mmCIF file of C-alpha atoms in Angstrom:
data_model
loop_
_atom_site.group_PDB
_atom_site.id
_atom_site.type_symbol
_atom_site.label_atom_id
_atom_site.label_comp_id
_atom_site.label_asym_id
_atom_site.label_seq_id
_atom_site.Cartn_x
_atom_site.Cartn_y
_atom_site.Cartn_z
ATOM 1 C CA UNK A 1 0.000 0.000 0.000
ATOM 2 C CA UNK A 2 1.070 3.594 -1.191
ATOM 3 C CA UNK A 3 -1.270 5.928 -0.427
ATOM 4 C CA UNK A 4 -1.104 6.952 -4.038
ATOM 5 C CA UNK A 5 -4.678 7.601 -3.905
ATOM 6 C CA UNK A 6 -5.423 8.877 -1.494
ATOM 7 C CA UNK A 7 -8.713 10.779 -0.622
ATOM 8 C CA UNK A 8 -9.297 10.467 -4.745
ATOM 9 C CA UNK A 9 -13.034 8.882 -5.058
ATOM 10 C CA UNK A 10 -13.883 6.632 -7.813
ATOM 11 C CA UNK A 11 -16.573 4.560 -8.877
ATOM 12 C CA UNK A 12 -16.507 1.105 -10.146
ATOM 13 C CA UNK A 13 -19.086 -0.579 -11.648
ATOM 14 C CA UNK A 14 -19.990 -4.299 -11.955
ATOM 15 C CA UNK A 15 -17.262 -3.685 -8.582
ATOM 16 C CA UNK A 16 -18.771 -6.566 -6.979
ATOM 17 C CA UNK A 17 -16.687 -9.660 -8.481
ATOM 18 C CA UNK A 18 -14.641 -10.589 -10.535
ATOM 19 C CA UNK A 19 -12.497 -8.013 -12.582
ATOM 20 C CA UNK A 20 -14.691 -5.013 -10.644
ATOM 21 C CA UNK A 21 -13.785 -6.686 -7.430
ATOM 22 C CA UNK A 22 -9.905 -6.674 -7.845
ATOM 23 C CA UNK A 23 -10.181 -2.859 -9.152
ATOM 24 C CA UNK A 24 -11.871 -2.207 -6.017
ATOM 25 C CA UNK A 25 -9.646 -3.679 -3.823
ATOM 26 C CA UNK A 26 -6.554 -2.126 -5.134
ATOM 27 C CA UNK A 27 -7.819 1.442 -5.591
ATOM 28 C CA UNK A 28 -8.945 1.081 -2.051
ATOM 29 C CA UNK A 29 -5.747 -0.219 -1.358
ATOM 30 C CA UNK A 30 -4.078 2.822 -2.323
ATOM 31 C CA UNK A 31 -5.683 4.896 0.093
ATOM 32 C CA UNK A 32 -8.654 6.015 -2.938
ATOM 33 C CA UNK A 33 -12.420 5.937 -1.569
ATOM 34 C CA UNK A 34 -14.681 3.647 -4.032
ATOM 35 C CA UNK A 35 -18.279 3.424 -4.865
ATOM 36 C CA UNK A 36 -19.175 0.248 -6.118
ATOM 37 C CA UNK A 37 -22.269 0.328 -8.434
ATOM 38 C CA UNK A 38 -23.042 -3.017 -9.007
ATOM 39 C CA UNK A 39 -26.833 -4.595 -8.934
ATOM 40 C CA UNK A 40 -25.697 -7.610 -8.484
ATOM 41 C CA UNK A 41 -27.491 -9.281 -11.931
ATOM 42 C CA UNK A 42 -26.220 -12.475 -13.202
ATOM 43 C CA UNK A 43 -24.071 -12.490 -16.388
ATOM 44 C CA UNK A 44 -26.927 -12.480 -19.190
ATOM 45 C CA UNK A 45 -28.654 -9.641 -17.004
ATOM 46 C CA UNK A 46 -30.424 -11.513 -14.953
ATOM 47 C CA UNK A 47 -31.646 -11.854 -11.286
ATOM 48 C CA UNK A 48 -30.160 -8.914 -9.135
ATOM 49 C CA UNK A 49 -28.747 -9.987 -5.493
ATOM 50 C CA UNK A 50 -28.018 -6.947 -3.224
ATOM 51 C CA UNK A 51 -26.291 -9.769 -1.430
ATOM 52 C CA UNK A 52 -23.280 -9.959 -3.393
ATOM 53 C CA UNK A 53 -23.086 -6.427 -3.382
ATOM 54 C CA UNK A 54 -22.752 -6.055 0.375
ATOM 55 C CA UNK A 55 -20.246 -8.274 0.729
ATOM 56 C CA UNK A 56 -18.167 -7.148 -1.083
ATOM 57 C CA UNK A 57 -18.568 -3.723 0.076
ATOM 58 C CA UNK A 58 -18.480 -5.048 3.814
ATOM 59 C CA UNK A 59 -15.322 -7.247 2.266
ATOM 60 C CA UNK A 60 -13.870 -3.694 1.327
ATOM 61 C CA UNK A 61 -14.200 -1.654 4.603
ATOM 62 C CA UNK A 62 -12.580 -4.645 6.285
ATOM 63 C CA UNK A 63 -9.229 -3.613 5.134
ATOM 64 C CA UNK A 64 -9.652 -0.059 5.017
ATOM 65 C CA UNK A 65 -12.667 1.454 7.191
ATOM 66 C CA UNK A 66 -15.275 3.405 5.662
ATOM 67 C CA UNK A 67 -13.774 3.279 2.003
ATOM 68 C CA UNK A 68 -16.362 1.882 -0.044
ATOM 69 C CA UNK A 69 -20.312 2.462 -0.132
ATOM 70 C CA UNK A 70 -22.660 0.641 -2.478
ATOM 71 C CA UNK A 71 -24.788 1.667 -5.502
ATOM 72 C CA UNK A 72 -27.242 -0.844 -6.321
ATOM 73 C CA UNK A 73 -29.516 1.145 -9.197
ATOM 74 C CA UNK A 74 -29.021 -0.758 -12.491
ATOM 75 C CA UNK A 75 -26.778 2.445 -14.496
ATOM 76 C CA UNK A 76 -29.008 2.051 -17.823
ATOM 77 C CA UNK A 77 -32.319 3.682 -15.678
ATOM 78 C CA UNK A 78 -33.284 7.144 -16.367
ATOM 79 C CA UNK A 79 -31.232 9.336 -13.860
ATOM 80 C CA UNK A 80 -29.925 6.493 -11.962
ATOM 81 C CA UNK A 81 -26.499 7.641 -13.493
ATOM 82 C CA UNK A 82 -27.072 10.796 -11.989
ATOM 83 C CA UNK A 83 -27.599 9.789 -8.624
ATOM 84 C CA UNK A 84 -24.806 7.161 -8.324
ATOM 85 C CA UNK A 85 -22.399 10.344 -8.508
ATOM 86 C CA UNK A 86 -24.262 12.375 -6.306
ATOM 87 C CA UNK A 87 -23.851 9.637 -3.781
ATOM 88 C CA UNK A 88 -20.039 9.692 -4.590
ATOM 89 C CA UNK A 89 -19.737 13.491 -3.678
ATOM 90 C CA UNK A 90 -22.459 13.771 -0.921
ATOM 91 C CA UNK A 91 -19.960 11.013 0.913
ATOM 92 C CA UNK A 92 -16.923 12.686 -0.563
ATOM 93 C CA UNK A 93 -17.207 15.973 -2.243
ATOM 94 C CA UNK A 94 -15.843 15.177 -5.058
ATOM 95 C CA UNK A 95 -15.284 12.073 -7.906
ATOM 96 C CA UNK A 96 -11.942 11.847 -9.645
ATOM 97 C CA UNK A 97 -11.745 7.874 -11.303
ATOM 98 C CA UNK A 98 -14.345 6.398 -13.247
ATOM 99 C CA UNK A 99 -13.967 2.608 -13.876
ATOM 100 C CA UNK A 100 -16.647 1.315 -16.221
ATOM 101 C CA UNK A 101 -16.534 -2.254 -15.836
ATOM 102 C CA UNK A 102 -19.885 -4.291 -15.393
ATOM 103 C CA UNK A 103 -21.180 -5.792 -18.865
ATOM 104 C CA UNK A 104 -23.617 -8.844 -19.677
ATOM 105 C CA UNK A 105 -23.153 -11.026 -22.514
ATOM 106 C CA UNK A 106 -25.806 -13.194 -24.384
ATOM 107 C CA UNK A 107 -24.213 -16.437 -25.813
ATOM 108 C CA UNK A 108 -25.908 -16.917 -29.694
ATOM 109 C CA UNK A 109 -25.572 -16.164 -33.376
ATOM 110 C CA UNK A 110 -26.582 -13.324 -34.739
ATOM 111 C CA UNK A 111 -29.630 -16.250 -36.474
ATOM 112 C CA UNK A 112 -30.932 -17.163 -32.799
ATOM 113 C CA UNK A 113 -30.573 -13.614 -31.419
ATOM 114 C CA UNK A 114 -33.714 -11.094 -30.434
ATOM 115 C CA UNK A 115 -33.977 -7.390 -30.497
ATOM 116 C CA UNK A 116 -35.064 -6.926 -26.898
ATOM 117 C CA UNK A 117 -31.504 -9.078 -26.475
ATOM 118 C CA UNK A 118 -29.913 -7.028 -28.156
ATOM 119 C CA UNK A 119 -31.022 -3.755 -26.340
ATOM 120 C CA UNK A 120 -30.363 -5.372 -23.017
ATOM 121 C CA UNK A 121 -26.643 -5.528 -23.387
ATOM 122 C CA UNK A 122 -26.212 -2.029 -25.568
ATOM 123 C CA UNK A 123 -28.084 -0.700 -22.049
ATOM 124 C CA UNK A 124 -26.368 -2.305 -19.840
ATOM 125 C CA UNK A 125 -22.542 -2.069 -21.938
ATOM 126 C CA UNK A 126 -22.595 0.573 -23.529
ATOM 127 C CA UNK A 127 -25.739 3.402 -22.312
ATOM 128 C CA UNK A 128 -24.847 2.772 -19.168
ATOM 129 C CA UNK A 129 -21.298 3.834 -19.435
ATOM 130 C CA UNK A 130 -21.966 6.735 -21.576
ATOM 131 C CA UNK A 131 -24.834 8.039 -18.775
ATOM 132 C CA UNK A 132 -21.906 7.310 -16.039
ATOM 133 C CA UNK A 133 -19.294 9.701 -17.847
ATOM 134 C CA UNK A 134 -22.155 12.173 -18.977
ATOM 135 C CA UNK A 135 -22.847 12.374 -14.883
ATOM 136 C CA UNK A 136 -19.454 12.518 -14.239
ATOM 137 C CA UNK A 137 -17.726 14.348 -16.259
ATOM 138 C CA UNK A 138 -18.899 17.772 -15.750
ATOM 139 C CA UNK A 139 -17.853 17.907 -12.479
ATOM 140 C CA UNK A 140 -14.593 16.416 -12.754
ATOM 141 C CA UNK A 141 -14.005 19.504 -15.422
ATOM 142 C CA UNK A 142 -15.080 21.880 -12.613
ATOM 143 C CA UNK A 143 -12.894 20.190 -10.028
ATOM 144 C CA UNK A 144 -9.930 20.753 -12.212
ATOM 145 C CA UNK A 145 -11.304 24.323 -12.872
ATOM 146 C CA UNK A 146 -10.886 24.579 -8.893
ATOM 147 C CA UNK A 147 -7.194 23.473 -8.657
ATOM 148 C CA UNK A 148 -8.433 19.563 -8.216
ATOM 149 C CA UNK A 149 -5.858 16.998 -9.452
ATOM 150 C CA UNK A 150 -7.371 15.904 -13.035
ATOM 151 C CA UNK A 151 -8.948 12.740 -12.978
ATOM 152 C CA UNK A 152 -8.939 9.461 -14.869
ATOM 153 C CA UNK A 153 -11.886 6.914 -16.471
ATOM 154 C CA UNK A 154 -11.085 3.392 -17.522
ATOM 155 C CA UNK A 155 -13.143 1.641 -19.860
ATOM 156 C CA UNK A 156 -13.119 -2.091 -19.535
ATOM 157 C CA UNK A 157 -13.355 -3.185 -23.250
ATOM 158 C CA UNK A 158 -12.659 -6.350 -24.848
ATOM 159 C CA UNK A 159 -10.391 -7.770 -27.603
ATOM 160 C CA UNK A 160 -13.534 -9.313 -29.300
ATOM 161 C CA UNK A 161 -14.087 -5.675 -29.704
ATOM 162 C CA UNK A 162 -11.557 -5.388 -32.522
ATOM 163 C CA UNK A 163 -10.797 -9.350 -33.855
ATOM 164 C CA UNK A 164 -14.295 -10.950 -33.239
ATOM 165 C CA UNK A 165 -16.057 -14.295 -31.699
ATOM 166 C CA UNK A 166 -18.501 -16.608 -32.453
ATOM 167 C CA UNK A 167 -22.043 -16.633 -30.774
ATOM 168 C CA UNK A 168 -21.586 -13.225 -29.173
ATOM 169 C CA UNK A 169 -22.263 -10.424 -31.989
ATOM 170 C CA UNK A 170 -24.125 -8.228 -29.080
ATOM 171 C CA UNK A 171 -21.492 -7.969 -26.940
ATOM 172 C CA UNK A 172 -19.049 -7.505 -29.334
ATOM 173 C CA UNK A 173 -21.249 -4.889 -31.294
ATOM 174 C CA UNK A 174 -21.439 -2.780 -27.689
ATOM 175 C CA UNK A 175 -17.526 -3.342 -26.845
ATOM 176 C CA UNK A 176 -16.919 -1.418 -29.951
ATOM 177 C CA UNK A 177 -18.963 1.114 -29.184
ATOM 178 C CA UNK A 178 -17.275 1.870 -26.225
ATOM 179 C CA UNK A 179 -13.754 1.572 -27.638
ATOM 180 C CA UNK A 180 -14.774 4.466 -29.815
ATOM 181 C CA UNK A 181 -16.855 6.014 -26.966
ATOM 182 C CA UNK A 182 -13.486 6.009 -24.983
ATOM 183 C CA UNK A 183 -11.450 7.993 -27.574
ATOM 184 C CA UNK A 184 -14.275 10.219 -28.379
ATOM 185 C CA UNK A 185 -13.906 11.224 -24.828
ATOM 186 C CA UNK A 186 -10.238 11.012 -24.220
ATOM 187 C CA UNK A 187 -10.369 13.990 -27.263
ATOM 188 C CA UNK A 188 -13.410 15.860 -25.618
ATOM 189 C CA UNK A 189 -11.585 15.902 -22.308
ATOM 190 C CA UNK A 190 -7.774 17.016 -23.632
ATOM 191 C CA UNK A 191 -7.207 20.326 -22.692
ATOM 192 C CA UNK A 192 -8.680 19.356 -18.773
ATOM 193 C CA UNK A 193 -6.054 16.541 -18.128
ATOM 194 C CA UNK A 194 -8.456 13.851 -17.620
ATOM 195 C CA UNK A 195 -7.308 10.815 -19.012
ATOM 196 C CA UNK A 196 -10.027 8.405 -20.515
ATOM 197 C CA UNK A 197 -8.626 5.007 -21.831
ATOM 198 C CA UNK A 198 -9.101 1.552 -22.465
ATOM 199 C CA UNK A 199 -8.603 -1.969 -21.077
ATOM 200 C CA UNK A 200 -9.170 -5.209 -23.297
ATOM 201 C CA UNK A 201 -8.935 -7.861 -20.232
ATOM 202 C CA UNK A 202 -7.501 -11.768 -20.067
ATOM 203 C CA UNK A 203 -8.709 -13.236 -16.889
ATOM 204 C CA UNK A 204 -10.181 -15.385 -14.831
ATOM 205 C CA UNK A 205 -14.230 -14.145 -13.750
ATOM 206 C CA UNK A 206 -17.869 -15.573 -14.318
ATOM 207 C CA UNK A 207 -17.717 -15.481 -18.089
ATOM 208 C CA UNK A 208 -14.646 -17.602 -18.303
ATOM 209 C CA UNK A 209 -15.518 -19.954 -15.163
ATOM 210 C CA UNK A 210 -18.500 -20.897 -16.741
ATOM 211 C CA UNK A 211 -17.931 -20.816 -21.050
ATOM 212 C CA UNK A 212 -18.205 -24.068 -22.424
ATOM 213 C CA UNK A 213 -15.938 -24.557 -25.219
ATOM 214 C CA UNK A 214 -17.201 -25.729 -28.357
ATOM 215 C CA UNK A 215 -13.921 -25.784 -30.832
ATOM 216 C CA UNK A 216 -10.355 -26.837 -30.118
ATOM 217 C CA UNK A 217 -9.203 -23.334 -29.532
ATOM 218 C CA UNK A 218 -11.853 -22.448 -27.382
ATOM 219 C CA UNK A 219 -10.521 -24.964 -25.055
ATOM 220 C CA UNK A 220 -7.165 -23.941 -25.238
ATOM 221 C CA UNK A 221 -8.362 -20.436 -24.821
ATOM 222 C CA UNK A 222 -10.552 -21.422 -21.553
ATOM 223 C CA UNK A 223 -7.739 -23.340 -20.074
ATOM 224 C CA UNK A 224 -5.355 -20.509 -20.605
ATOM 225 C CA UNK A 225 -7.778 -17.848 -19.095
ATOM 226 C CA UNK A 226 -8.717 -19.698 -16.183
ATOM 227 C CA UNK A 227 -5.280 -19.542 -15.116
ATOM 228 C CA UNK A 228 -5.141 -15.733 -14.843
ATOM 229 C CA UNK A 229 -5.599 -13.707 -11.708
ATOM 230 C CA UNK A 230 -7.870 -10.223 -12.770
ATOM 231 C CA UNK A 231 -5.441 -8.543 -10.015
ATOM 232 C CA UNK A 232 -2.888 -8.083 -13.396
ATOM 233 C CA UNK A 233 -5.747 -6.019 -14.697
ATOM 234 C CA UNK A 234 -6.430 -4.095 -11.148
ATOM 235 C CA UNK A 235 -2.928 -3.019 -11.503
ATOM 236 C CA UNK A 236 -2.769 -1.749 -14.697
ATOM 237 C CA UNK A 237 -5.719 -0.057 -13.960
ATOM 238 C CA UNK A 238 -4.724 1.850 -10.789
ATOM 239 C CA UNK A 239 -1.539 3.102 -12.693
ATOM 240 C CA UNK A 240 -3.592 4.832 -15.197
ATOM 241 C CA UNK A 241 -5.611 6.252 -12.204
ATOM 242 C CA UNK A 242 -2.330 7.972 -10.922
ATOM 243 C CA UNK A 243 -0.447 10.900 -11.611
ATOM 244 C CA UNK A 244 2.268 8.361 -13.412
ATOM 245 C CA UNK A 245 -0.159 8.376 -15.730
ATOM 246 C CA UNK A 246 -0.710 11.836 -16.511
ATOM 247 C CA UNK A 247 -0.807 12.961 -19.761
ATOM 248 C CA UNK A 248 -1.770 9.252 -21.019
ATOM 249 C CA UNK A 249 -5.173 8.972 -22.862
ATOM 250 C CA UNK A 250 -6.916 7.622 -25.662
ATOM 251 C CA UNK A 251 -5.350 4.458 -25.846
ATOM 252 C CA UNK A 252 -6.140 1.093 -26.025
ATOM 253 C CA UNK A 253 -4.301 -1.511 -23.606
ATOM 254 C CA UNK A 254 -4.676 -5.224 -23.076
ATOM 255 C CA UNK A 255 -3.637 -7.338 -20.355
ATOM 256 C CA UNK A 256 -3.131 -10.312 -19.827
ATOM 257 C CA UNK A 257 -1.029 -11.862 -16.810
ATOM 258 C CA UNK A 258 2.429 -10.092 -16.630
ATOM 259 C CA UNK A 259 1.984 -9.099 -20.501
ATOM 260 C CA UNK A 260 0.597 -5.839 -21.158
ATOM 261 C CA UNK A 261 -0.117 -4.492 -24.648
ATOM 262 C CA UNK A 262 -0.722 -1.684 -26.439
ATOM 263 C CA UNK A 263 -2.618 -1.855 -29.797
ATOM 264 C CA UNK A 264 -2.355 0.535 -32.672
ATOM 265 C CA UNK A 265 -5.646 2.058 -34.098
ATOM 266 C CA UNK A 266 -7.095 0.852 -37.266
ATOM 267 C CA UNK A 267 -5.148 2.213 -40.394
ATOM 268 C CA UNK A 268 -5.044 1.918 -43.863
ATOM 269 C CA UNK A 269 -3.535 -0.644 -44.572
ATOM 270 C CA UNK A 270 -2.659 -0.843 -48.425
ATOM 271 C CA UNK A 271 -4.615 1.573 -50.751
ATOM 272 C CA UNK A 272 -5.829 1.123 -54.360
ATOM 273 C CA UNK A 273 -6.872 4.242 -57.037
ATOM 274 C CA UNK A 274 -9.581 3.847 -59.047
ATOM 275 C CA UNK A 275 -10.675 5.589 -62.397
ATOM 276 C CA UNK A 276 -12.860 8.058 -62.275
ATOM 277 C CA UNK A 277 -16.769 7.533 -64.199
ATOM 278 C CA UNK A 278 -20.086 5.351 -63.166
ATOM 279 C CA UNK A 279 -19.081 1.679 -61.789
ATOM 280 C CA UNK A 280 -17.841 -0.809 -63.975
ATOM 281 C CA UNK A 281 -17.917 -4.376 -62.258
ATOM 282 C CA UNK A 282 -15.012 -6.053 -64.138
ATOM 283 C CA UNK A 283 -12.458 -2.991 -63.730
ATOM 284 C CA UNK A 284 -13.690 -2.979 -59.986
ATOM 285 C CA UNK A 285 -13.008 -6.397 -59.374
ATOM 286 C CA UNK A 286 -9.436 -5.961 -60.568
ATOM 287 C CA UNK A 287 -9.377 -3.005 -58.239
ATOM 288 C CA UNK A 288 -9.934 -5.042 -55.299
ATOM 289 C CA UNK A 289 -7.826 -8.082 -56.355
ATOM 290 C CA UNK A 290 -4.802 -6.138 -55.183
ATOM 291 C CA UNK A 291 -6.337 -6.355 -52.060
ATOM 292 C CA UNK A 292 -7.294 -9.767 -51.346
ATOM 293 C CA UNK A 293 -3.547 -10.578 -49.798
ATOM 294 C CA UNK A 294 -4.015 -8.225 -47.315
ATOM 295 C CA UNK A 295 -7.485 -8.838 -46.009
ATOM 296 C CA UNK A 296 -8.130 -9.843 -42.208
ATOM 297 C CA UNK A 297 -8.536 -13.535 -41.591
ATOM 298 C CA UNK A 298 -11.777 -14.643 -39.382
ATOM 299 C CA UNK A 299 -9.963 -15.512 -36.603
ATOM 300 C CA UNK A 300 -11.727 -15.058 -33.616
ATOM 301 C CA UNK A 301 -10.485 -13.914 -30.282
ATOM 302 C CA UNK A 302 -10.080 -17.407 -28.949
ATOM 303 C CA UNK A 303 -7.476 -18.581 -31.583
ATOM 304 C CA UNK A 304 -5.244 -15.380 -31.093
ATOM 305 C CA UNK A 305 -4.807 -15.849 -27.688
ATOM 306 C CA UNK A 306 -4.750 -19.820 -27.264
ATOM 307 C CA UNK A 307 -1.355 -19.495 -25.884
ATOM 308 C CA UNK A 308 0.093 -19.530 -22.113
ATOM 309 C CA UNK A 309 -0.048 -16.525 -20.174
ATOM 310 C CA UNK A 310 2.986 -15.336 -18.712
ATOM 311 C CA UNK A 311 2.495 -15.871 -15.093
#
């Protein structure tokens, strides 16, 4: 423990378990003050338990007293955004770190998929974290205004985000979103000194504990993941929340065990000129045949990363 954080007040959400839960702990850790604003619903959305929710607040305030409070509104509800950082600055004036974290997943092709599906997880990945920063944000901007110490947000993305999976086109779809959310804001916020960035996670938590592999690699992949701690992510995580950090947004990290990465953002990668005039199908299709070596392969998250960790 460093104290590096100390007296700065963040929220986490989905802060009960898993990844959220080890973000918690070491913000606390270093001295910061935490809500955790979790409902406590099961990963495809379902059934909430406040139970989980206290304990691991109660579980937080055992090692440092009075640190961490609970929020128990599901984020996607009118104004419940809103209210989640009023609670953070009627307990303690201020919030500096915004971790969004909690997602749901649905496991089915796009085929076997429904709308109300569908909007379930945008809500709950990606509305939710844009109403958590739209509360936020405005007064982390004043507090900065004031002489405050800028503050950070960390958005907990995915590498399916950017390469893909099977049976999981919603959650994908809304990771996206919020990789582009997160440099949207990162530029919105520039000239303040809040830092917004990124996390694409590899570890152990609900989703991994119970996937059931279907392919080869999926196996690997699941026996690979299960072996991973989600404190590697926690730390990464708190270093972008400190003044280390400063200066650092709008990028894209991954991290995975005692490997962290840092990916580049989509670019052209090899560009053809075509003639000017209406479309003509046969000189098009010669066009793009100069392309066709350099197109992405479908491989899918699992298959990239079917290797050991580095513990």
């Amino acid at each position: 423990m460093t104290d590096i954080l100390d007296k700065r007040v963040a929220i986490v959400t989905g802060g009960a378990r898993g990844i959220g839960l080890a973000i918690a702990q070491t913000l606390v850790m270093e001295g910061a003050r935490v809500v955790v604003a979790d409902n406590g619903c099961d990963i495809d959305g379902g059934p909430q338990d406040s139970v989980v929710v206290d304990a691991a607040v109660e579980r937080l305030n055992a090692k440092a007293p009075g640190c961490a409070i609970a929020f128990k509104e599901n984020l996607a509800k009118p104004d419940a955004a809103e209210a989640c950082v009023a609670l953070a600055r009627a307990n303690w004036g201020a919030i500096d770190i915004v971790i969004n974290n909690a997602a749901i997943q649905i496991d089915a092709p796009i085929t076997d998929t429904r709308r109300e599906q569908y909007e379930n997880v945008f809500a709950n990945n990606l509305i939710a974290p844009y109403a958590l920063l739209a509360a936020a944000t405005p007064h982390m901007r004043e507090q900065v205004k004031r002489g405050r110490i800028p503050g950070s947000i960390v958005n907990i993305v995915s590498a399916s985000a950017f390469i893909g999976n099977v049976h999981q086109s919603a959650f994908v779809a809304a990771k996206a979103g919020l990789l582009g959310l997160t440099r949207a804001v990162a530029m919105d916020l520039s000239a303040t000194g809040i830092n917004c960035n990124s996390i694409a996670p590899f570890a152990t938590t609900r989703v991994t504990q119970k996937f059931e592999p279907r392919t080869e690699a999926q196996r690997q992949y699941h026996a690979h993941a299960l072996k991973v701690p989600a404190s590697y992510v926690a730390n990464l995580v708190a270093y972008l929340c400190t003044s280390y950090a400063s200066r650092v947004t709008g990028q894209n990290f991954g991290v995975r065990a005692r490997e962290v990465f840092l990916y580049q953002l989509p670019e052209p990668r090899m560009t053809v000129y075509t003639e000017p005039g209406g479309f003509d199908p046969e000189a098009y299709a010669q066009y793009m045949q100069s392309l066709r070596g350099q197109y992405a392969d479908l491989r899918t998250e699992y298959e990239v990363f079917n290797i050991d960790p580095l513990l």
